[in-house]
JSON list of C-alpha atoms in Angstrom, two decimals:
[
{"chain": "A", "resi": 1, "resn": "UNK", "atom": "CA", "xyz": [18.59, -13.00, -9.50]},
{"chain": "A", "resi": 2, "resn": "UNK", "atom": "CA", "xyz": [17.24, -15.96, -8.18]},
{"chain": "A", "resi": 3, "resn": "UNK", "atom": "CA", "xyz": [14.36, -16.42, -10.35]},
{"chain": "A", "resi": 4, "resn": "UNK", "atom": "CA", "xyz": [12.59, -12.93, -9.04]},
{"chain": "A", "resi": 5, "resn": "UNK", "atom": "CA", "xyz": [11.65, -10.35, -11.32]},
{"chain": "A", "resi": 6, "resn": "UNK", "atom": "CA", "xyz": [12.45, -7.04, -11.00]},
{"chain": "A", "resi": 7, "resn": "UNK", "atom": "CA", "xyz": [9.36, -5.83, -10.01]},
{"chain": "A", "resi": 8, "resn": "UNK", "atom": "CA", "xyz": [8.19, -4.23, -6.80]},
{"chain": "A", "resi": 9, "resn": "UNK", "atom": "CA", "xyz": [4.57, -4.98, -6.27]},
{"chain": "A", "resi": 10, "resn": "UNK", "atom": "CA", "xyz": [2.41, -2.98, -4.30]},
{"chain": "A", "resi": 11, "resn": "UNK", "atom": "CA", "xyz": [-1.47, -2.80, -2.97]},
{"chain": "A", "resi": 12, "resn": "UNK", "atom": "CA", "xyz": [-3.51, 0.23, -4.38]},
{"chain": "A", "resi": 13, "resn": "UNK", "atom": "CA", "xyz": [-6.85, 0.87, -1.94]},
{"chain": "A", "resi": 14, "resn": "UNK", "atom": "CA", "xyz": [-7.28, 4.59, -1.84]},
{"chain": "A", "resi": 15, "resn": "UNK", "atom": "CA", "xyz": [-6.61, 4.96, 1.79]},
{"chain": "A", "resi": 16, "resn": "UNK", "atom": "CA", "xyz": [-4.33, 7.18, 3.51]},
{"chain": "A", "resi": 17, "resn": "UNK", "atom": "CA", "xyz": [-1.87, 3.92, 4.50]},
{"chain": "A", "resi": 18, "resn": "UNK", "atom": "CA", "xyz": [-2.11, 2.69, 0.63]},
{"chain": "A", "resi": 19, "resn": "UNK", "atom": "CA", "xyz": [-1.57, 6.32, -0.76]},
{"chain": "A", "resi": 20, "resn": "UNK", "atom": "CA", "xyz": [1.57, 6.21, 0.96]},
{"chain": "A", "resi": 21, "resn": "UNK", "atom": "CA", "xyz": [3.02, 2.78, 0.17]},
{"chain": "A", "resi": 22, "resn": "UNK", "atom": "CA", "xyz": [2.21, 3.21, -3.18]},
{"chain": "A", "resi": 23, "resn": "UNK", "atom": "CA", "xyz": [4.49, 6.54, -2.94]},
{"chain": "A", "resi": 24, "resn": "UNK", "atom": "CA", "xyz": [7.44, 4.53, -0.77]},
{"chain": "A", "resi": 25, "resn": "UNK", "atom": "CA", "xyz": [7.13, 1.09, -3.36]},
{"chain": "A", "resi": 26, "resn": "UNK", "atom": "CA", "xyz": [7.55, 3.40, -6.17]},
{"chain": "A", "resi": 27, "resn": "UNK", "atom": "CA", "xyz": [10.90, 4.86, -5.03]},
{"chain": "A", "resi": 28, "resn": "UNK", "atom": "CA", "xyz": [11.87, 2.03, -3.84]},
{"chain": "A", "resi": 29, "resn": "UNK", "atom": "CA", "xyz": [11.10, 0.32, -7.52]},
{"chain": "A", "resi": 30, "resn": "UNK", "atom": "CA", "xyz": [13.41, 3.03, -8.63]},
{"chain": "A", "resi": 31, "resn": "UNK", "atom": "CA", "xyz": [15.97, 3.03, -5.85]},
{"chain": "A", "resi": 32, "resn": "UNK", "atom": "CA", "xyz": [16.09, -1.18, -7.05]},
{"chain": "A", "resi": 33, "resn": "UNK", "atom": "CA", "xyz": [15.70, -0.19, -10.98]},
{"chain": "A", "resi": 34, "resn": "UNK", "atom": "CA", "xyz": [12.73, -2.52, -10.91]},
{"chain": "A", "resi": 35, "resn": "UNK", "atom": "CA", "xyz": [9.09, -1.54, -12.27]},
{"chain": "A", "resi": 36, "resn": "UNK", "atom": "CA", "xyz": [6.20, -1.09, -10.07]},
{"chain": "A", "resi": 37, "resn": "UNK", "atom": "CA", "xyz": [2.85, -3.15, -10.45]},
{"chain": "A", "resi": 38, "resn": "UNK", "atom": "CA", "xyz": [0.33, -1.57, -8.84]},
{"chain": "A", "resi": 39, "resn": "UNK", "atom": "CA", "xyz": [-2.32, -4.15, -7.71]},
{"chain": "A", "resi": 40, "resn": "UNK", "atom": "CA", "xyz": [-6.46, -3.27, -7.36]},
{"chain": "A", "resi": 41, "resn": "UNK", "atom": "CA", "xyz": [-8.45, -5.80, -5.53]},
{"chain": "A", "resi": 42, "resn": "UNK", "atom": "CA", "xyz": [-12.08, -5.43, -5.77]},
{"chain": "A", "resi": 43, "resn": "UNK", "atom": "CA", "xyz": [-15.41, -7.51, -5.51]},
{"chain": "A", "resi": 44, "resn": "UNK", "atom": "CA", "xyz": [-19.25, -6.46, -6.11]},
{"chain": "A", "resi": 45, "resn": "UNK", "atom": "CA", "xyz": [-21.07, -8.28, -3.81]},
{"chain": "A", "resi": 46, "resn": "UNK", "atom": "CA", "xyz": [-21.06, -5.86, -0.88]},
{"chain": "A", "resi": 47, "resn": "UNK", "atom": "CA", "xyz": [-19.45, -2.50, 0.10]},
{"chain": "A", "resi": 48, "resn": "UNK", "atom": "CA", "xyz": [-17.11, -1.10, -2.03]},
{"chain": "A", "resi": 49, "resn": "UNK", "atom": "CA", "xyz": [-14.93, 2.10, -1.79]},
{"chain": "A", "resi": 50, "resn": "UNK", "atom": "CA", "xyz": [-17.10, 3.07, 0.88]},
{"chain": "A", "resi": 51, "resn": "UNK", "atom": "CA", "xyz": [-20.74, 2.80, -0.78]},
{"chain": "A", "resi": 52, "resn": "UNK", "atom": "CA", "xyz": [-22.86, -0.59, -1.74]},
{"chain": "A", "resi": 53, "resn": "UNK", "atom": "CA", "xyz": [-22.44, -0.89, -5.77]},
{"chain": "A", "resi": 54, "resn": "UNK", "atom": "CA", "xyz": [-24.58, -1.99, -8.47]},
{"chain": "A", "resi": 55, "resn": "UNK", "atom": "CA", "xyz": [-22.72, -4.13, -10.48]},
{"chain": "A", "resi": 56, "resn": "UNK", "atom": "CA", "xyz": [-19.56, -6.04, -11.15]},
{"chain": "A", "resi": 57, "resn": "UNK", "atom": "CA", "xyz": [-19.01, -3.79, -13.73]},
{"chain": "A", "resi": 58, "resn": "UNK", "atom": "CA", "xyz": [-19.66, -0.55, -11.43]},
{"chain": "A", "resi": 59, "resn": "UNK", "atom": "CA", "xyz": [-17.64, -2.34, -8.68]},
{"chain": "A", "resi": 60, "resn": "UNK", "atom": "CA", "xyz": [-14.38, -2.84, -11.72]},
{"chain": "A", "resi": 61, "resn": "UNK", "atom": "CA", "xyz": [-14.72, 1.06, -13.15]},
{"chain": "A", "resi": 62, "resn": "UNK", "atom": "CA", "xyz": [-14.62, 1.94, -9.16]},
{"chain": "A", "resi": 63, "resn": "UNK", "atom": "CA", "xyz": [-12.03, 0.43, -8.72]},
{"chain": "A", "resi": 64, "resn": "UNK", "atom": "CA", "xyz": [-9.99, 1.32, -11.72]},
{"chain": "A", "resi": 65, "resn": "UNK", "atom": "CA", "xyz": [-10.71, 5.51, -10.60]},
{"chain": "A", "resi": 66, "resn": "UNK", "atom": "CA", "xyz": [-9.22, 4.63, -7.45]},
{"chain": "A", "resi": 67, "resn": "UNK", "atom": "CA", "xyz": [-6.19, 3.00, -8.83]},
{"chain": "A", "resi": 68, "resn": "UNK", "atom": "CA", "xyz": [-6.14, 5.74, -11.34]},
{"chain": "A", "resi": 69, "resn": "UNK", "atom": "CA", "xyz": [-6.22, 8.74, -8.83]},
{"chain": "A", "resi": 70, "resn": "UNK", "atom": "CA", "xyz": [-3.54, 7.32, -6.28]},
{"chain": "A", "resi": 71, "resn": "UNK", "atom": "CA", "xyz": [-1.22, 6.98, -8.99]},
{"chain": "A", "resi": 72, "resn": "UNK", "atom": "CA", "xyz": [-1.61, 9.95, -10.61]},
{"chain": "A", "resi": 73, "resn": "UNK", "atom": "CA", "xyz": [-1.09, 11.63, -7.03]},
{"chain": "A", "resi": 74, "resn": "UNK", "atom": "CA", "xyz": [1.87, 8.61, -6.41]},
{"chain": "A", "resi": 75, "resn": "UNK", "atom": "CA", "xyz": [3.81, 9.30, -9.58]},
{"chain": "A", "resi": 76, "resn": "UNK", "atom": "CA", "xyz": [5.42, 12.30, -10.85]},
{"chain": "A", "resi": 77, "resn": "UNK", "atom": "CA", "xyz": [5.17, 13.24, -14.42]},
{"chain": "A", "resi": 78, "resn": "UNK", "atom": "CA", "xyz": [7.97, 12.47, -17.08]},
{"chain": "A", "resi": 79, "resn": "UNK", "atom": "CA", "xyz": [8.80, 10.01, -14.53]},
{"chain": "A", "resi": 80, "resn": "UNK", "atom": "CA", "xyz": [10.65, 6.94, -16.17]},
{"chain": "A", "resi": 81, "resn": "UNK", "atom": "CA", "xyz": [9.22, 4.29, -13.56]},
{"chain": "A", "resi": 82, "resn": "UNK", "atom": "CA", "xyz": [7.79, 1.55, -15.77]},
{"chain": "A", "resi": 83, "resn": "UNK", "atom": "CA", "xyz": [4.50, 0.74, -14.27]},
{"chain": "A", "resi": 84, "resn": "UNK", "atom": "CA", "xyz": [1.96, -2.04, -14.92]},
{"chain": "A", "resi": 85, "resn": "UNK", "atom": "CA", "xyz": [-1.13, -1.78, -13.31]},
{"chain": "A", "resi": 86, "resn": "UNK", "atom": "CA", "xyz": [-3.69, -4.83, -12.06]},
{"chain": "A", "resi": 87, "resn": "UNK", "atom": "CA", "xyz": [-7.33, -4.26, -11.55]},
{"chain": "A", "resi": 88, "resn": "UNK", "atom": "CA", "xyz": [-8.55, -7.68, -10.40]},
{"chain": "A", "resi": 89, "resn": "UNK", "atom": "CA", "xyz": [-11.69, -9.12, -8.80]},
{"chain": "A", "resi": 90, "resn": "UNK", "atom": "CA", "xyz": [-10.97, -11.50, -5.51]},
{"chain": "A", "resi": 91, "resn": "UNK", "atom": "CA", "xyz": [-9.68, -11.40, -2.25]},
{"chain": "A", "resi": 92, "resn": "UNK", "atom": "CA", "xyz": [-7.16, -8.92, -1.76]},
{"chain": "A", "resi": 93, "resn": "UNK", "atom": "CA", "xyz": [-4.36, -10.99, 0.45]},
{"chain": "A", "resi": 94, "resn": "UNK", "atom": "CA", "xyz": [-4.95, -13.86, -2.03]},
{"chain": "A", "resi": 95, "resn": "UNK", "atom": "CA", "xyz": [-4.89, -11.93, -5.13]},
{"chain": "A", "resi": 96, "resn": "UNK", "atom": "CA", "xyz": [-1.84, -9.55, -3.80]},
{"chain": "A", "resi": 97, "resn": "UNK", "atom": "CA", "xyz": [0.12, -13.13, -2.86]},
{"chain": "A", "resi": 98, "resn": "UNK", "atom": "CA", "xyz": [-0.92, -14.44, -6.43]},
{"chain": "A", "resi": 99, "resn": "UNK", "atom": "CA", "xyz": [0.44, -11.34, -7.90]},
{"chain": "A", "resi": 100, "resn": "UNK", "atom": "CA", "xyz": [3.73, -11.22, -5.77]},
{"chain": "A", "resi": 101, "resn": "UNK", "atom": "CA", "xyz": [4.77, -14.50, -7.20]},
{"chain": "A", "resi": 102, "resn": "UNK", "atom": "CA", "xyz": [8.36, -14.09, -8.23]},
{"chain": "A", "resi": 103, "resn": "UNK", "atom": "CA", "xyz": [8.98, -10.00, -7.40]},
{"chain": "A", "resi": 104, "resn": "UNK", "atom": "CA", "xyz": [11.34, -8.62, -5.06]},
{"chain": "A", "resi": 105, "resn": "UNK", "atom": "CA", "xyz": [8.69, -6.76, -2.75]},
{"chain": "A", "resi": 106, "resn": "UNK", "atom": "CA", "xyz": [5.45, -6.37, -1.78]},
{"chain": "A", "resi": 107, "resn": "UNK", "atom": "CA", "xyz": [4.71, -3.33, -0.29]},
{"chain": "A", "resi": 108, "resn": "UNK", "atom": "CA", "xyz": [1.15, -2.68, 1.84]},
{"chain": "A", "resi": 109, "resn": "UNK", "atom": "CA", "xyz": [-0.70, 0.32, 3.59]},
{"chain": "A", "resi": 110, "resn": "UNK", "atom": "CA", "xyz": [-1.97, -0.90, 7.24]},
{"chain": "A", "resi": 111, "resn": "UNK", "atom": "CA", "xyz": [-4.88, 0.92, 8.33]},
{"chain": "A", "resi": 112, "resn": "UNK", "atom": "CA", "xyz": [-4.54, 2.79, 12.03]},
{"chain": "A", "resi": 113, "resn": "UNK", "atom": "CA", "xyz": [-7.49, 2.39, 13.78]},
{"chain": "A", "resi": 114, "resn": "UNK", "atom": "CA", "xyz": [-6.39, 3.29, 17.20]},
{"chain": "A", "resi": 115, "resn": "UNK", "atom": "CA", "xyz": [-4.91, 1.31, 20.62]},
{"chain": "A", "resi": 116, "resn": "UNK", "atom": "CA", "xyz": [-6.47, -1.68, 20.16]},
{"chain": "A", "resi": 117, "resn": "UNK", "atom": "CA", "xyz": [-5.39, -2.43, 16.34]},
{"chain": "A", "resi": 118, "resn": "UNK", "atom": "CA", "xyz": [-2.16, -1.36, 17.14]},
{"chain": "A", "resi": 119, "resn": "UNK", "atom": "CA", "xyz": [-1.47, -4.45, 19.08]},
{"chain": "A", "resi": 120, "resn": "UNK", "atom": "CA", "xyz": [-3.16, -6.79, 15.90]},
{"chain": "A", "resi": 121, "resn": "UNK", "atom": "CA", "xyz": [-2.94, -6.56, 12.49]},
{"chain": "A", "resi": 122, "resn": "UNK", "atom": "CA", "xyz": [-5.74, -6.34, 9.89]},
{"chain": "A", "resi": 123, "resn": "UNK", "atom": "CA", "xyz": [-6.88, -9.69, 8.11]},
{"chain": "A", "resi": 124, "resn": "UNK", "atom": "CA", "xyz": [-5.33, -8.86, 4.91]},
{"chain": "A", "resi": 125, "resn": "UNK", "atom": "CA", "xyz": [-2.19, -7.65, 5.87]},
{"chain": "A", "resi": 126, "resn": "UNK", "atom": "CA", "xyz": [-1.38, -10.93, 8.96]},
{"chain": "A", "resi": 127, "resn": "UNK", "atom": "CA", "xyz": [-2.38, -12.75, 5.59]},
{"chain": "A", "resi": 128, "resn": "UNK", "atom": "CA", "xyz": [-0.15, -11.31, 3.37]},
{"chain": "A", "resi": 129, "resn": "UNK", "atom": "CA", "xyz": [2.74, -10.94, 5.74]},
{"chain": "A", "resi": 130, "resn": "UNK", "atom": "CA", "xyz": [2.31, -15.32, 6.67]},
{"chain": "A", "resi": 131, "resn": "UNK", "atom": "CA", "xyz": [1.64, -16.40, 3.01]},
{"chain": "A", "resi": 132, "resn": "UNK", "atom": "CA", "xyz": [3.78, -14.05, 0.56]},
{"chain": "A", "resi": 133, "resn": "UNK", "atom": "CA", "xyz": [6.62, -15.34, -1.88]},
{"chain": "A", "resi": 134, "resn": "UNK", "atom": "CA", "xyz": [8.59, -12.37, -1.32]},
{"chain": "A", "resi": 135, "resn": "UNK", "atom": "CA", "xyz": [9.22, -10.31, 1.82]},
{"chain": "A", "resi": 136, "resn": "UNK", "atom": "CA", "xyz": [6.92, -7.34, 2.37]},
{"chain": "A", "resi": 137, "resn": "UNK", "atom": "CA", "xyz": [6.50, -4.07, 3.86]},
{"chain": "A", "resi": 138, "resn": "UNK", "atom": "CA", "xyz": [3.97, -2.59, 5.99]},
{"chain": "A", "resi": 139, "resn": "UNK", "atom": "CA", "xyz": [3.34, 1.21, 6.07]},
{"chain": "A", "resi": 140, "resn": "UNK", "atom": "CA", "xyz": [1.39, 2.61, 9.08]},
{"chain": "A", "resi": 141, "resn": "UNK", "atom": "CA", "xyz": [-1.28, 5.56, 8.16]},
{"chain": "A", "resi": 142, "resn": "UNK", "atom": "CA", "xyz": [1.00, 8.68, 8.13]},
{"chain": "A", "resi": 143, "resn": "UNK", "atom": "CA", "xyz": [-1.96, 10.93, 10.27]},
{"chain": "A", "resi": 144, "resn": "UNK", "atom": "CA", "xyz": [-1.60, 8.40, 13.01]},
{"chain": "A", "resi": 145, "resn": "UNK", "atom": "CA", "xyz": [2.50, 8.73, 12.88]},
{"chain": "A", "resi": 146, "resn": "UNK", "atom": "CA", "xyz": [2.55, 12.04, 12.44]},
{"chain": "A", "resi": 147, "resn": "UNK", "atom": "CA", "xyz": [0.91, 12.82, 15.14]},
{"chain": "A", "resi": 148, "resn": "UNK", "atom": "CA", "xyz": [2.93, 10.95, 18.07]},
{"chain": "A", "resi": 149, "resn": "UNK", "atom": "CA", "xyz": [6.05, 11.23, 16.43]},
{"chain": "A", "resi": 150, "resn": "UNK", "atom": "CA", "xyz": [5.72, 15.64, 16.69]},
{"chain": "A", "resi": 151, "resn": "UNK", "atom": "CA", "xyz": [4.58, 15.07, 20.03]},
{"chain": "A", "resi": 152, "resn": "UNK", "atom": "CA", "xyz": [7.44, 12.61, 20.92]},
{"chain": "A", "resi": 153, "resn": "UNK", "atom": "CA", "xyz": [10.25, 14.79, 19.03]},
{"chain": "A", "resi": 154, "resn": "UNK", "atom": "CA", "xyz": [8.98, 17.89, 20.90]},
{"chain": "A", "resi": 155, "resn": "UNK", "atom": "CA", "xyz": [9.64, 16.60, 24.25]},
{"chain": "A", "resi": 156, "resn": "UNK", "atom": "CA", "xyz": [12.90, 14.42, 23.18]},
{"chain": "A", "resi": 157, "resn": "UNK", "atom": "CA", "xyz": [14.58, 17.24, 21.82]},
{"chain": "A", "resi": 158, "resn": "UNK", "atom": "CA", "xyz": [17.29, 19.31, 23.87]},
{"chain": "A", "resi": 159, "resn": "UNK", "atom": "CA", "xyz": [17.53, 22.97, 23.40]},
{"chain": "A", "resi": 160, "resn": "UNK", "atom": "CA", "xyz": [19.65, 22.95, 20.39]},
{"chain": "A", "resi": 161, "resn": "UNK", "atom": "CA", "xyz": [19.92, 19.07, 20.22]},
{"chain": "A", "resi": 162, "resn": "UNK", "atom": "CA", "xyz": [19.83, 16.22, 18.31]},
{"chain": "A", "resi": 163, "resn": "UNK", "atom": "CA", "xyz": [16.48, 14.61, 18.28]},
{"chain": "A", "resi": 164, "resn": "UNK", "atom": "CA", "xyz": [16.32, 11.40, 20.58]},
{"chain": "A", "resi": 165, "resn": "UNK", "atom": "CA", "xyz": [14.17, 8.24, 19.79]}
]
């Protein structure tokens, strides 16, 4: 194989983005026959899941509920997906590049923040996506897809058609 493991890796945040490219790295670990690392990045020295914490060891048990709830919500039960989780203080892009080291994938949420951040890409992920060891793939927030993609199919679609993109 090229000296890859067969591991998909993927970033675990809690966000709407992550939720969902923890679901898509997942079958795609199984589609491949790989396992799935799920990757954590946190830090205690300033806002953390969306509130200022205490403590490293607040900021590490914070981060470990997160990582626990999008999984549980990621992975069906009796699944056979082996998964090894990561909960690691750092940077995320450097920590997500450090843990991508020899898989097949790396698989990221981006976070939709509108017209303007649609034409750049967030810190972590232009990081990721210019220093990985593996090639990686982006997932968009689903609300923010959802929502043009109804409105485009609705006026794309003939009476009776085939949807047009």
């Amino acid at each position: 194989m090229g000296g890859r493991e067969r591991v998909v890796v993927c970033g675990v945040d809690g966000s709407a983005a992550g939720q969902r490219a923890v679901e898509w790295a997942a079958d795609e670990a199984r589609r491949r026959g790989c396992r799935l690392l799920a990757v954590t990045v946190w830090s205690w020295d300033g806002p953390e899941y969306g509130r200022v914490v205490a403590s490293a060891e607040e900021a590490r048990s914070q981060a470990v509920d997160v990582q626990n709830e999008v999984l549980g919500k990621a992975l069906t039960e009796g699944s056979d997906l082996e998964v090894d989780r990561l909960v690691v203080e750092g940077r995320p892009s450097a920590e997500l590049c450090h843990a991508a080291v020899g898989a097949e994938l790396l698989v990221l949420g981006s976070h939709g923040h509108g017209a303007f951040h649609d034409a750049l890409v967030g810190s972590t992920s232009l990081h990721v996506i210019r220093h990985a060891p593996c090639p990686v793939v982006l997932l968009p927030d689903p609300r923010r897809g959802e929502s043009k993609h109804r409105t485009r199919r609705q006026h794309a679609r003939p009476e009776g058609g085939v949807p047009m993109f």
